[in-house]
mmCIF file of C-alpha atoms in Angstrom:
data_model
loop_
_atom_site.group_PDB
_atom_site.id
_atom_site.type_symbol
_atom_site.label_atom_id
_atom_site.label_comp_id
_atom_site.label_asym_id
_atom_site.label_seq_id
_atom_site.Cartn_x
_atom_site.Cartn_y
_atom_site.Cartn_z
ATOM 1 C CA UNK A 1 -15.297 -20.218 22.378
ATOM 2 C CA UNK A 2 -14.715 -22.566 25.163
ATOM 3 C CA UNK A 3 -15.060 -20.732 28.738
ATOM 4 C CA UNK A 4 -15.585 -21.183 32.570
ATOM 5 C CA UNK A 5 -17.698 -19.671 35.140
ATOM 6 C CA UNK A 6 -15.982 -18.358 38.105
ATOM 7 C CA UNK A 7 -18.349 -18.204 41.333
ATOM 8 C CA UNK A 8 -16.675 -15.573 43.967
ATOM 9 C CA UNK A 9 -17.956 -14.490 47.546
ATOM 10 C CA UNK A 10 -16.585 -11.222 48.165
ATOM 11 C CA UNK A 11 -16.027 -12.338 51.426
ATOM 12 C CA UNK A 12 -14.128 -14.848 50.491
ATOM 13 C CA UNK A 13 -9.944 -14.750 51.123
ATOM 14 C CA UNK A 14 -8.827 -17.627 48.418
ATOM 15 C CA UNK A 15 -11.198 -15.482 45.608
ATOM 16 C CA UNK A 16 -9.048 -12.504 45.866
ATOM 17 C CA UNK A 17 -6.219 -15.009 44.710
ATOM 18 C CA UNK A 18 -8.382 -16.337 41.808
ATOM 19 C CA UNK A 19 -10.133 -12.682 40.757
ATOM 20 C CA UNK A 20 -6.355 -11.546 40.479
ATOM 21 C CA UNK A 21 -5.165 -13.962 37.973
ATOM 22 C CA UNK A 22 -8.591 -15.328 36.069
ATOM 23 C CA UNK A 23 -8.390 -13.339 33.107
ATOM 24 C CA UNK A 24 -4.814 -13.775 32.715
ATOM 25 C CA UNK A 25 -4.899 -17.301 32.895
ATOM 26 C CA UNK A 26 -8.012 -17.828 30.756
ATOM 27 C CA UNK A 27 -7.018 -15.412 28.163
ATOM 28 C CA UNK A 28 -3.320 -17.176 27.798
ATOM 29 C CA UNK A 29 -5.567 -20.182 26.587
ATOM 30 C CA UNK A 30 -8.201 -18.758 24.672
ATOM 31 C CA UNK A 31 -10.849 -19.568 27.379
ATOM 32 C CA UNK A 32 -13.402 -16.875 28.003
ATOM 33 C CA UNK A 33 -14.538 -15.931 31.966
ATOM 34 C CA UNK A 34 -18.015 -16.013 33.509
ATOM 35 C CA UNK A 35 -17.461 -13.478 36.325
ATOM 36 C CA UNK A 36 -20.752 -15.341 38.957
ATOM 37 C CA UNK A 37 -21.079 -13.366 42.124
ATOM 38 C CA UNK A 38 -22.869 -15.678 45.319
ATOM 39 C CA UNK A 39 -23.461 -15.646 48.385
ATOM 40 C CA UNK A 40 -21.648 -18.383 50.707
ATOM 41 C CA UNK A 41 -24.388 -17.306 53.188
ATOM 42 C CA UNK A 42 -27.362 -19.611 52.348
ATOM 43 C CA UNK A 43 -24.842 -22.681 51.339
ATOM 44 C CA UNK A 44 -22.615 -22.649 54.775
ATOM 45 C CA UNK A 45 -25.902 -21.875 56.870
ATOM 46 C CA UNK A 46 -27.406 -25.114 55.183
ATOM 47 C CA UNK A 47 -24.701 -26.996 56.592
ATOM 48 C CA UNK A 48 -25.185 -25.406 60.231
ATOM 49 C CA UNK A 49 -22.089 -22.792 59.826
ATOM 50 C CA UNK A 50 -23.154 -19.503 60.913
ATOM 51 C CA UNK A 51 -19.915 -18.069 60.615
ATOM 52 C CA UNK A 52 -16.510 -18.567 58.070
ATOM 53 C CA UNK A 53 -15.183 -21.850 58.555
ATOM 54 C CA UNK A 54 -11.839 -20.336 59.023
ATOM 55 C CA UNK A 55 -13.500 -18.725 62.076
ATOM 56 C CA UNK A 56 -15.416 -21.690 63.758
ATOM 57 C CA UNK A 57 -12.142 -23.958 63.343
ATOM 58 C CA UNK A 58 -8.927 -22.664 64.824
ATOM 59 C CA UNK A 59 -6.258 -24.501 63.122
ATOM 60 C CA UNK A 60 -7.797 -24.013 59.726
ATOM 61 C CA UNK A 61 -8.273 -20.431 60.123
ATOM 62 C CA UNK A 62 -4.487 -19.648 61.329
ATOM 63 C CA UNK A 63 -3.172 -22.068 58.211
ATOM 64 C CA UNK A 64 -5.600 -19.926 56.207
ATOM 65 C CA UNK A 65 -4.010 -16.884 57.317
ATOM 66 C CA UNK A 66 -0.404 -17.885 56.903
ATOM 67 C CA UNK A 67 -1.120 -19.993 53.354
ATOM 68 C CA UNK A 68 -2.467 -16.743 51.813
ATOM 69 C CA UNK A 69 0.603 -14.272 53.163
ATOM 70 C CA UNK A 70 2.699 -16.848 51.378
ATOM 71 C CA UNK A 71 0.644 -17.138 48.350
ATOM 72 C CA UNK A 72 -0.066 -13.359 47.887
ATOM 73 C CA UNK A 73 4.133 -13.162 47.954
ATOM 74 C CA UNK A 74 4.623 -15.728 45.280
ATOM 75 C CA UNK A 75 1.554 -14.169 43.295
ATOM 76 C CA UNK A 76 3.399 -10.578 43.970
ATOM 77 C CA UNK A 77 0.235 -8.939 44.438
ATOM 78 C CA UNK A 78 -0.535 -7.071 47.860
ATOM 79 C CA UNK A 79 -1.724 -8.613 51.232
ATOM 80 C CA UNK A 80 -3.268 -6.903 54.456
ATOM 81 C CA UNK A 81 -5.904 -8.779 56.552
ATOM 82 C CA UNK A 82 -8.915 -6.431 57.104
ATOM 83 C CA UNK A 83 -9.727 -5.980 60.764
ATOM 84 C CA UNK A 84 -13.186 -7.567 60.022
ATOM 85 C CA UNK A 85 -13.680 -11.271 58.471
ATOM 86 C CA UNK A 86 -15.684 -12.532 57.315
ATOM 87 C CA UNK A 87 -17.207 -9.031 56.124
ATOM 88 C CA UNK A 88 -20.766 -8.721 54.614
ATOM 89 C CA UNK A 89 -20.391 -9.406 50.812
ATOM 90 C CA UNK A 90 -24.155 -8.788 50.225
ATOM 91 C CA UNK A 91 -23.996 -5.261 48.662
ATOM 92 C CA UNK A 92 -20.557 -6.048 46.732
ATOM 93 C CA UNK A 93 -22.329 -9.196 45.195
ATOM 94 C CA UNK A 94 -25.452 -6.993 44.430
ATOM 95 C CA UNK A 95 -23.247 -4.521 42.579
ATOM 96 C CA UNK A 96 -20.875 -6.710 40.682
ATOM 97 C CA UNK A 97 -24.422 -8.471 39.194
ATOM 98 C CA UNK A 98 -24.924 -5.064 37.898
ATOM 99 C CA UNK A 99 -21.833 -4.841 36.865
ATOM 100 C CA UNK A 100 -22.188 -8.330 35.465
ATOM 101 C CA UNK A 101 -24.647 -7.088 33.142
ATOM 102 C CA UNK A 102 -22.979 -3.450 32.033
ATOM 103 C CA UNK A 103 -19.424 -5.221 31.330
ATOM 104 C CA UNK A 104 -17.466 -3.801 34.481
ATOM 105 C CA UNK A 105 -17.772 -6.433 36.709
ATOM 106 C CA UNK A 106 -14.063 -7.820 36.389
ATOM 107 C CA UNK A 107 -12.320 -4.500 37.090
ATOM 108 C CA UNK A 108 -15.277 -3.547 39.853
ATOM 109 C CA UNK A 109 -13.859 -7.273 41.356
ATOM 110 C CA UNK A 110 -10.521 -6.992 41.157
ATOM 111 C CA UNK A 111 -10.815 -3.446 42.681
ATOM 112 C CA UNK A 112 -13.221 -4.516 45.718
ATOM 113 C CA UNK A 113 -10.512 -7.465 46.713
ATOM 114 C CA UNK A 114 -7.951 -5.320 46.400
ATOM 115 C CA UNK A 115 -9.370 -2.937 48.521
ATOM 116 C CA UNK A 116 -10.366 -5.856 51.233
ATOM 117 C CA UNK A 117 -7.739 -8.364 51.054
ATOM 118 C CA UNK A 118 -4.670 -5.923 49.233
ATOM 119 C CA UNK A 119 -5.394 -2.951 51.221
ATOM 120 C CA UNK A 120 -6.993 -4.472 54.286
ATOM 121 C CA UNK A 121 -10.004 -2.121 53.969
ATOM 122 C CA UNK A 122 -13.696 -2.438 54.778
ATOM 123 C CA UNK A 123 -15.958 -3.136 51.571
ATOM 124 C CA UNK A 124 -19.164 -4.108 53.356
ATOM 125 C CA UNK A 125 -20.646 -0.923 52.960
ATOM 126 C CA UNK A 126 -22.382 1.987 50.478
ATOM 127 C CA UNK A 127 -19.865 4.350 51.395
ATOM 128 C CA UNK A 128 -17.070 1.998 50.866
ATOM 129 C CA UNK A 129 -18.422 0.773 47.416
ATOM 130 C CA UNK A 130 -19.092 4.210 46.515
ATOM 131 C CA UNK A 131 -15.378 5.023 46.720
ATOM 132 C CA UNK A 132 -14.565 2.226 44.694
ATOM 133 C CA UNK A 133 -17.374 2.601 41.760
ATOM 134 C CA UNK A 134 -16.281 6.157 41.437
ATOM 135 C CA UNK A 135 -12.548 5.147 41.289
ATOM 136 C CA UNK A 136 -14.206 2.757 37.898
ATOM 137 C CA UNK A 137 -15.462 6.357 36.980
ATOM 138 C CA UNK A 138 -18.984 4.803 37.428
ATOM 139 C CA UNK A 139 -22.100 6.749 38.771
ATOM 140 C CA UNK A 140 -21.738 5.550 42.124
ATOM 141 C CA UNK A 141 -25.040 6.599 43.513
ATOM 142 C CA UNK A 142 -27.044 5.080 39.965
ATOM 143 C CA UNK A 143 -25.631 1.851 40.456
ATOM 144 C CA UNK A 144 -26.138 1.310 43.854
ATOM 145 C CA UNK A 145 -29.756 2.277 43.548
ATOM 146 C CA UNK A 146 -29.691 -0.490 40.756
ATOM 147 C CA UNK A 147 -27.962 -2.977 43.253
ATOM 148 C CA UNK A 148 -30.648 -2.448 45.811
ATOM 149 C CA UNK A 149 -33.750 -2.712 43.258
ATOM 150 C CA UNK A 150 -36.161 -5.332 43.563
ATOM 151 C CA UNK A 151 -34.494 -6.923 40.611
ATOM 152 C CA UNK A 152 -30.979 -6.043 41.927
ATOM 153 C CA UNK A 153 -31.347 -8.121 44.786
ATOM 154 C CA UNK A 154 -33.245 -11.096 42.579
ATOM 155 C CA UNK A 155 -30.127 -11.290 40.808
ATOM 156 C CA UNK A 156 -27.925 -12.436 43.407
ATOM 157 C CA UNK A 157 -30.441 -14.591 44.754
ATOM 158 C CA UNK A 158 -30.681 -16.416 41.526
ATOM 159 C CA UNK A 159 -26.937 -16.841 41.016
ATOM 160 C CA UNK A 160 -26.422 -18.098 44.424
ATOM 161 C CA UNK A 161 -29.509 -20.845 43.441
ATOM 162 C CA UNK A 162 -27.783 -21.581 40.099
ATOM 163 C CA UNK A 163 -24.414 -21.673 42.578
ATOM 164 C CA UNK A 164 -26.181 -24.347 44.756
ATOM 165 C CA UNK A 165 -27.556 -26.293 41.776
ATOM 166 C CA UNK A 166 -24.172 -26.661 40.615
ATOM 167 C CA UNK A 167 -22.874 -28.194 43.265
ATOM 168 C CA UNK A 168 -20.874 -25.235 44.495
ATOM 169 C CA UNK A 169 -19.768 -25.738 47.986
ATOM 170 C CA UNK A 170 -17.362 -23.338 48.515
ATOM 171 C CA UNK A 171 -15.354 -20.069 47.030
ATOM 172 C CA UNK A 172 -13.496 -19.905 44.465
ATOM 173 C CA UNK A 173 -14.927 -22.137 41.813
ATOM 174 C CA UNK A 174 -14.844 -23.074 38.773
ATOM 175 C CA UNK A 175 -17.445 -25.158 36.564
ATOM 176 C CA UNK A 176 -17.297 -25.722 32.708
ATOM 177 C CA UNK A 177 -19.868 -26.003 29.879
ATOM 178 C CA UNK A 178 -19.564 -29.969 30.690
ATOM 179 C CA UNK A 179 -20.934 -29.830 33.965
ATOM 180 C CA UNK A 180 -17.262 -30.243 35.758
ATOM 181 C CA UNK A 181 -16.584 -28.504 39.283
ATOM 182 C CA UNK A 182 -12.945 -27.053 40.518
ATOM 183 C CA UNK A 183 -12.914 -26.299 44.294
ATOM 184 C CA UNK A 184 -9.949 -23.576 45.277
ATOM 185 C CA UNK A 185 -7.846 -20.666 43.860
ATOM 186 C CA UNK A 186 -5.091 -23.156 43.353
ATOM 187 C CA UNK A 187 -7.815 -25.349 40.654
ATOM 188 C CA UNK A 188 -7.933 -22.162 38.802
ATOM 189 C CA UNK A 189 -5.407 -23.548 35.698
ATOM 190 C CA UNK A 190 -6.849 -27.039 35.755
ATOM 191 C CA UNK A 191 -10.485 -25.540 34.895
ATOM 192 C CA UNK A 192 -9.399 -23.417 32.551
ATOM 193 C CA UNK A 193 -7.187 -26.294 30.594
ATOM 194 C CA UNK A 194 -10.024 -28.524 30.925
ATOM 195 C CA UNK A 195 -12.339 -25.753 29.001
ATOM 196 C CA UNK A 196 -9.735 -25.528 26.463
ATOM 197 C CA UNK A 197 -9.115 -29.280 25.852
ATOM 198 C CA UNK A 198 -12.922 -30.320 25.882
ATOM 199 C CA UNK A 199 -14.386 -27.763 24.179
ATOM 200 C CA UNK A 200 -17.566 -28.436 21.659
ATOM 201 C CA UNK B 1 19.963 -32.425 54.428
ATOM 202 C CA UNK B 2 16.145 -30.124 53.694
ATOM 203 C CA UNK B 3 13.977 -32.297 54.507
ATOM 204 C CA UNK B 4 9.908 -32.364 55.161
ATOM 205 C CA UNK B 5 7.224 -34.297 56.976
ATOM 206 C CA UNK B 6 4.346 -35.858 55.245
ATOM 207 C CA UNK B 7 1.739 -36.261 57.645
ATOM 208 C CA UNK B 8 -1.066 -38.744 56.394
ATOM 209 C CA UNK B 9 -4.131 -40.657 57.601
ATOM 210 C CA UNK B 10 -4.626 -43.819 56.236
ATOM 211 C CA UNK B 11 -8.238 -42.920 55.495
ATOM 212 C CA UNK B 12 -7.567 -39.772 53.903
ATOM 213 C CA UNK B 13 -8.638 -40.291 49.729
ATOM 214 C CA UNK B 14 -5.851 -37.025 48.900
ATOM 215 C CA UNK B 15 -3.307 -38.705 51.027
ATOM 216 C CA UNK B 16 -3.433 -41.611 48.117
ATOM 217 C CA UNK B 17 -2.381 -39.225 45.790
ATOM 218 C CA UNK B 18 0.365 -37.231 47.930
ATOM 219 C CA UNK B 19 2.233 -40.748 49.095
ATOM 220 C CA UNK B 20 2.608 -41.955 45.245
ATOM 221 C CA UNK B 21 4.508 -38.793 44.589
ATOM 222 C CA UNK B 22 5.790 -37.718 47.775
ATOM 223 C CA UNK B 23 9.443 -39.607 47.364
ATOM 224 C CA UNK B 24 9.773 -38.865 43.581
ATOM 225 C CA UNK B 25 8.686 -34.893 43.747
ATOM 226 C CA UNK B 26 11.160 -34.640 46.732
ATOM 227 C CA UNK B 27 14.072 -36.473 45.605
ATOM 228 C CA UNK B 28 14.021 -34.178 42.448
ATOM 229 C CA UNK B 29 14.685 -31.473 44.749
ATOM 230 C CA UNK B 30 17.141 -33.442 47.208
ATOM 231 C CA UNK B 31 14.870 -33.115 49.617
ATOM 232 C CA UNK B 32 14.358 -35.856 52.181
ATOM 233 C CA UNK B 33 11.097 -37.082 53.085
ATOM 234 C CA UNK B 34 9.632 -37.978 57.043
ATOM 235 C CA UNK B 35 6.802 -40.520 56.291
ATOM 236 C CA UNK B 36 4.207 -39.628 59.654
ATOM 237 C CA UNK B 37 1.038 -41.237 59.555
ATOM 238 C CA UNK B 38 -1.415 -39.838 62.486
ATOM 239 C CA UNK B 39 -5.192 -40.314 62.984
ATOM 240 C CA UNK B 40 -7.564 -37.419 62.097
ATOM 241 C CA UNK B 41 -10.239 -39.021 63.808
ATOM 242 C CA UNK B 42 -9.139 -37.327 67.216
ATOM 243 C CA UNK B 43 -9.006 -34.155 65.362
ATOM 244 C CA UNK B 44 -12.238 -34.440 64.118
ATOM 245 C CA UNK B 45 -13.543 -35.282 66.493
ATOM 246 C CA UNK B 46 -12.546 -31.907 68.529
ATOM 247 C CA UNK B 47 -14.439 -30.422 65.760
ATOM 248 C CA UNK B 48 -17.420 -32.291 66.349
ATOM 249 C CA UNK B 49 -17.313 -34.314 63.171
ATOM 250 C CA UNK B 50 -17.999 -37.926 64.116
ATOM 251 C CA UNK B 51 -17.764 -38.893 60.687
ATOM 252 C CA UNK B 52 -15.952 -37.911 57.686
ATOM 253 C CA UNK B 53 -16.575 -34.306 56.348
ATOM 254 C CA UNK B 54 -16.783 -35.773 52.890
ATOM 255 C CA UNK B 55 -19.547 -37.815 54.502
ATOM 256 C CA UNK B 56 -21.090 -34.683 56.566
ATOM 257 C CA UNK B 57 -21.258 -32.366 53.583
ATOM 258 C CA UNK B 58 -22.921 -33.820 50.699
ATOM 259 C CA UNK B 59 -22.121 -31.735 47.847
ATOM 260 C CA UNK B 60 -18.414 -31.507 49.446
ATOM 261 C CA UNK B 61 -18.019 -35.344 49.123
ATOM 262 C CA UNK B 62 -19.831 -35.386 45.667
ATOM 263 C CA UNK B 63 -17.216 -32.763 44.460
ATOM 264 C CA UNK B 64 -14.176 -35.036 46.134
ATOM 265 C CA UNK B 65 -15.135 -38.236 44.594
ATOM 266 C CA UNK B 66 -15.233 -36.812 40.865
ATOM 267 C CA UNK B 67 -12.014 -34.840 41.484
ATOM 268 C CA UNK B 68 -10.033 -38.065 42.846
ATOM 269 C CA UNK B 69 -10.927 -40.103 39.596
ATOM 270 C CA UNK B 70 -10.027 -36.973 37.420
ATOM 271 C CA UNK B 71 -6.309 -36.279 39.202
ATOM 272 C CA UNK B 72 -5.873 -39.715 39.841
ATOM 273 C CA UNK B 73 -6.209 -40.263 35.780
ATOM 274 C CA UNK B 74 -3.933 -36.999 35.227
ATOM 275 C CA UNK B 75 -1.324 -38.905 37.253
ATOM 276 C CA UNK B 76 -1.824 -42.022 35.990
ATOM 277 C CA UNK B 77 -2.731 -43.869 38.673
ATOM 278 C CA UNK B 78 -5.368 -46.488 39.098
ATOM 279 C CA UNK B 79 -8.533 -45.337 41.141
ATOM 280 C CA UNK B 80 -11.663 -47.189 42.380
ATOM 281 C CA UNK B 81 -13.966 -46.295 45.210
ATOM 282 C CA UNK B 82 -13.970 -48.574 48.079
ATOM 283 C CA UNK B 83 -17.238 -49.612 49.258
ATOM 284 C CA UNK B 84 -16.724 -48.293 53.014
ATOM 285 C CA UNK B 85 -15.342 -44.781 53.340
ATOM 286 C CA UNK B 86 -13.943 -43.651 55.868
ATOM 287 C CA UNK B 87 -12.393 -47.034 56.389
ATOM 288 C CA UNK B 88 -11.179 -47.264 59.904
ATOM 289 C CA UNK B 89 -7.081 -46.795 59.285
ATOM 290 C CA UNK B 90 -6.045 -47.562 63.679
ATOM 291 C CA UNK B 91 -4.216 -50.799 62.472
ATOM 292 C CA UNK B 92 -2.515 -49.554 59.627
ATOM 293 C CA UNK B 93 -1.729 -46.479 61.236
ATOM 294 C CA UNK B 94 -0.269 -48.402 63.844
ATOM 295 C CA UNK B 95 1.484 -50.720 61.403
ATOM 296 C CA UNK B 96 3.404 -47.952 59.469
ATOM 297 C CA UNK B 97 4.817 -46.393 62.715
ATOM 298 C CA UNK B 98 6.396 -49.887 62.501
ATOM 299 C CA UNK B 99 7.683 -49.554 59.412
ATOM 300 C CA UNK B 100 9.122 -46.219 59.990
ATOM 301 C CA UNK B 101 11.682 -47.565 62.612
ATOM 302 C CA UNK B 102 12.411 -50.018 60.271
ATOM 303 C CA UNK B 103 12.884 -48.304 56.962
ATOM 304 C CA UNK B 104 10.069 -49.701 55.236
ATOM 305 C CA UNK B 105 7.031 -47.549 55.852
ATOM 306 C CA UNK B 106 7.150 -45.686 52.498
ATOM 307 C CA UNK B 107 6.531 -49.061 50.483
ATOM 308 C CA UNK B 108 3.856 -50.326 53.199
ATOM 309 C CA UNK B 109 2.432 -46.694 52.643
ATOM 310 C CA UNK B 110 2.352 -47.213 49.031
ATOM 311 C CA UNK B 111 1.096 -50.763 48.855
ATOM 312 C CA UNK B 112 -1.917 -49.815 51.510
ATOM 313 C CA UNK B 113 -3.291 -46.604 49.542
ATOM 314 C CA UNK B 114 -3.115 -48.685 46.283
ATOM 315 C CA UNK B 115 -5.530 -51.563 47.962
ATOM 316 C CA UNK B 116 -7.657 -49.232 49.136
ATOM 317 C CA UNK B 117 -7.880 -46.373 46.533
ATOM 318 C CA UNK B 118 -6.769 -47.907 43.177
ATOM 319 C CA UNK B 119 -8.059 -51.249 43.866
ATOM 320 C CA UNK B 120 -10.856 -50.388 46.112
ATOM 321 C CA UNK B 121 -10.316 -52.879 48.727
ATOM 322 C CA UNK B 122 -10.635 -53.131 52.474
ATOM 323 C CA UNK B 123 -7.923 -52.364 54.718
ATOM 324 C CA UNK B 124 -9.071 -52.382 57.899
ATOM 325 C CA UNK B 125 -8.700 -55.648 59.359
ATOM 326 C CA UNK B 126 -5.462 -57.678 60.738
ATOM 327 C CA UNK B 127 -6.160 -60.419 57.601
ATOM 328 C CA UNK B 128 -6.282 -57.376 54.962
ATOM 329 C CA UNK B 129 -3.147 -55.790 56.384
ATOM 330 C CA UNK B 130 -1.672 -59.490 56.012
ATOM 331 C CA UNK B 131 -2.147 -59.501 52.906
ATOM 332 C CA UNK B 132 -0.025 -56.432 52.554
ATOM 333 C CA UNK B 133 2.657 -57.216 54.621
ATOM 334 C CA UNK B 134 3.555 -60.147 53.175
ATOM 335 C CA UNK B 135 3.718 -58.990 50.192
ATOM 336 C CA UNK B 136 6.393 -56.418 50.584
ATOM 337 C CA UNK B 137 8.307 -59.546 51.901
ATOM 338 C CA UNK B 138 7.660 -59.074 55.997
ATOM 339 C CA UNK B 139 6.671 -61.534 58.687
ATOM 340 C CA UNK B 140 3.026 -60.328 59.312
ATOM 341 C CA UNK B 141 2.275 -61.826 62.612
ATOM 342 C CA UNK B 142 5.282 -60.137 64.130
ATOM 343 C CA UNK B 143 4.792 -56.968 62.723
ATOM 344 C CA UNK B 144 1.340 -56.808 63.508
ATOM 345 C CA UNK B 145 2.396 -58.058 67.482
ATOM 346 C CA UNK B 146 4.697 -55.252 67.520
ATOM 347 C CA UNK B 147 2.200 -52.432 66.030
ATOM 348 C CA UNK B 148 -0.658 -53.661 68.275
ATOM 349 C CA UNK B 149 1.880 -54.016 71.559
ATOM 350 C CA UNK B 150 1.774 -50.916 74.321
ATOM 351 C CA UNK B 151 4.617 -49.124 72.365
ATOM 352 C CA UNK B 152 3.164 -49.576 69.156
ATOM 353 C CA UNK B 153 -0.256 -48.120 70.117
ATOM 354 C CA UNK B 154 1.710 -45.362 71.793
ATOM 355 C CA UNK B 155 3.537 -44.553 68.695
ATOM 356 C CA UNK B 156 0.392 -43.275 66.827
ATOM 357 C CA UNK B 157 -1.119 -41.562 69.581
ATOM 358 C CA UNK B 158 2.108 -39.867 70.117
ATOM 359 C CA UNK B 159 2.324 -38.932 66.629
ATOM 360 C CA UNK B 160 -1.136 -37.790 66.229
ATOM 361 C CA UNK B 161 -0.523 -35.513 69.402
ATOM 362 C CA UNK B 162 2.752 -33.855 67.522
ATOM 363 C CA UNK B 163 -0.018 -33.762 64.136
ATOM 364 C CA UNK B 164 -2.169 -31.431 66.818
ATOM 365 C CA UNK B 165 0.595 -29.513 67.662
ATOM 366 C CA UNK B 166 2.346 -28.601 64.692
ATOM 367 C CA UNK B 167 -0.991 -27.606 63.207
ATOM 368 C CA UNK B 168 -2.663 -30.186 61.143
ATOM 369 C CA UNK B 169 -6.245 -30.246 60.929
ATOM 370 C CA UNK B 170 -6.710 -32.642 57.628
ATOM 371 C CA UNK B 171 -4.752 -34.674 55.884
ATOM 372 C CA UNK B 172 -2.484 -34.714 53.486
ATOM 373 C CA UNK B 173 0.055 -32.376 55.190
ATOM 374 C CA UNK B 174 3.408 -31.221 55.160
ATOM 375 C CA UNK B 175 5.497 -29.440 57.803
ATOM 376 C CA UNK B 176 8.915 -27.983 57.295
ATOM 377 C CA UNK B 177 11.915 -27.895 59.605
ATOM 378 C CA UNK B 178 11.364 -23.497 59.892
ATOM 379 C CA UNK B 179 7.308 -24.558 61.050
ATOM 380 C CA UNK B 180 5.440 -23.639 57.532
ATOM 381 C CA UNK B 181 2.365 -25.838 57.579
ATOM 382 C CA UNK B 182 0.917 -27.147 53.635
ATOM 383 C CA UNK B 183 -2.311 -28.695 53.359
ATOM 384 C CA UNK B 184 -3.500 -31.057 50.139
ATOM 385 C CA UNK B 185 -1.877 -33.130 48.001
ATOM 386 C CA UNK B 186 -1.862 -30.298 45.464
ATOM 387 C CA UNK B 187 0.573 -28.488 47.956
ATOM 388 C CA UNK B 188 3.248 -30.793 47.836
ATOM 389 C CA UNK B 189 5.506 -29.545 45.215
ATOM 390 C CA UNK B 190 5.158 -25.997 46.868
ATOM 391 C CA UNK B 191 6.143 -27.608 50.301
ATOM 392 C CA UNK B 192 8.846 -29.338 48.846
ATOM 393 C CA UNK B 193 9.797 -26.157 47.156
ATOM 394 C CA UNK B 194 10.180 -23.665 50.470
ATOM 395 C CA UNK B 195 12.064 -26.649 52.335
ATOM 396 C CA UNK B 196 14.208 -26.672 49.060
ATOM 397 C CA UNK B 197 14.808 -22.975 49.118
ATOM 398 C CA UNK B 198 14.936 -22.646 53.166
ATOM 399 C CA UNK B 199 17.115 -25.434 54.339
ATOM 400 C CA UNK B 200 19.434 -24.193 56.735
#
């Protein structure tokens, strides 16, 4: 079954676009979804960033801003800017690996963005995530310890390598079983009709 | 009439893509189009990028490169690297706020991103830009007197100043006459669309 792999920082403003419509738009094609928590972290700190972009330059952070009230009204899905951004995705990335593994990990996505960029609510910590696990009717304080295990935390640490490795610079993308790259929420149809019209 | 602005920088790889469609994807609206070319070296430059960002950020211009010879082949348009990137674009900047006092800056724009992006050659100099200029049927050594005269350099400062102040940070971009900012060639039918839909 052809498929793509859809890397998302839950900090990330242009993923909540792409978590929102991925499985739609896959599914309308037959193309299957990777759901790939990472960490932009590491990746914008390589390149001397030690904050969002959208923070350190001015102009792009204001477009940002307006481009996604205008895109969240033509998507008609909900749009509130949290107080905080970028807010720590660490424990969110953690817990959708878990999820990754134990077949939740779209609906625990969908309902963290919604929560951060629908809602305009804090997500950054256990006693936000708990809220939203136990809304999944998941064992809330299970998976976190889970998240937080030694192995919990080498999860996230690997996908943001394999991230890195394939030459992810940036949130949402896309890659395909050919080794192609799609940068942006907006590159989420191309990716997914490139899986469907190349697949082996 | 609804109209936009397409702000562009002759060294801008996207920009190729936006001016070959700009005229056709807004005239199927009846929407009018404002050809504005502008430097984004000044703007970069206030970000402290002294060189291109596809240059700065390897795996950012790795990604770029591969994505301009896949949308330039789903447009069906020719596309080969040039050997210098950023190519310095002052003259030709210069030369198409000529051309847009004199009605032909959309065919000079066209003419100058197909050397440079589907042919892959240099457009930098006064004897490339010649080369250009008389082709589309214009006396070259007095267009090039006027674009390199007090009031032509003025032109594209000026304009580059208005780029700053409506917003632009990168190029392609597109303004409307209500103040909504697009960025990217892939935002061009939406631009066209809200002028379209918000014309007063």
């Amino acid at each position: 079954m052809a498929h793509i792999t859809f890397w998302f920082d839950f900090a990330s403003t242009y993923s909540y676009l792409a978590a929102m419509r991925a499985a739609e738009v896959a599914a309308q094609r037959g193309v299957g979804v990777t759901w790939q928590p990472f960490l932009l972290g590491p990746i914008f700190g390589a390149q001397g960033w030690t904050d969002s972009p959208f923070n350190i330059y001015e102009a792009k952070g204001k477009y940002m801003w307006r481009d996604m009230a205008r895109l969240a009204d033509a998507e008609g899905i909900p749009f509130n800017r949290p107080e905080t951004f970028p807010q720590n995705s660490l424990l969110a990335g953690r817990i959708a690996c878990v999820g990754q593994d134990e077949g939740w990990i779209a609906d625990f996505t969908r309902a963290t963005y919604t929560a951060q960029f629908g809602n305009g609510q804090d997500i950054s910590t256990a006693a936000d995530l708990t809220l939203i696990l136990t809304s999944l009717g998941l064992d809330a304080a299970d998976v976190l310890a889970r998240a937080t295990s030694a192995d919990g935390k080498l999860a996230l640490r690997a996908s943001t390598d394999a991230a890195i490795a394939a030459g992810v610079f940036g949130a949402p993308s896309f890659t395909t079983h050919d080794g192609e790259l799609f940068w942006g929420s907006d590159r989420l149809a191309e990716a997914v009709d490139w899986a469907a019209t190349h697949a082996v």
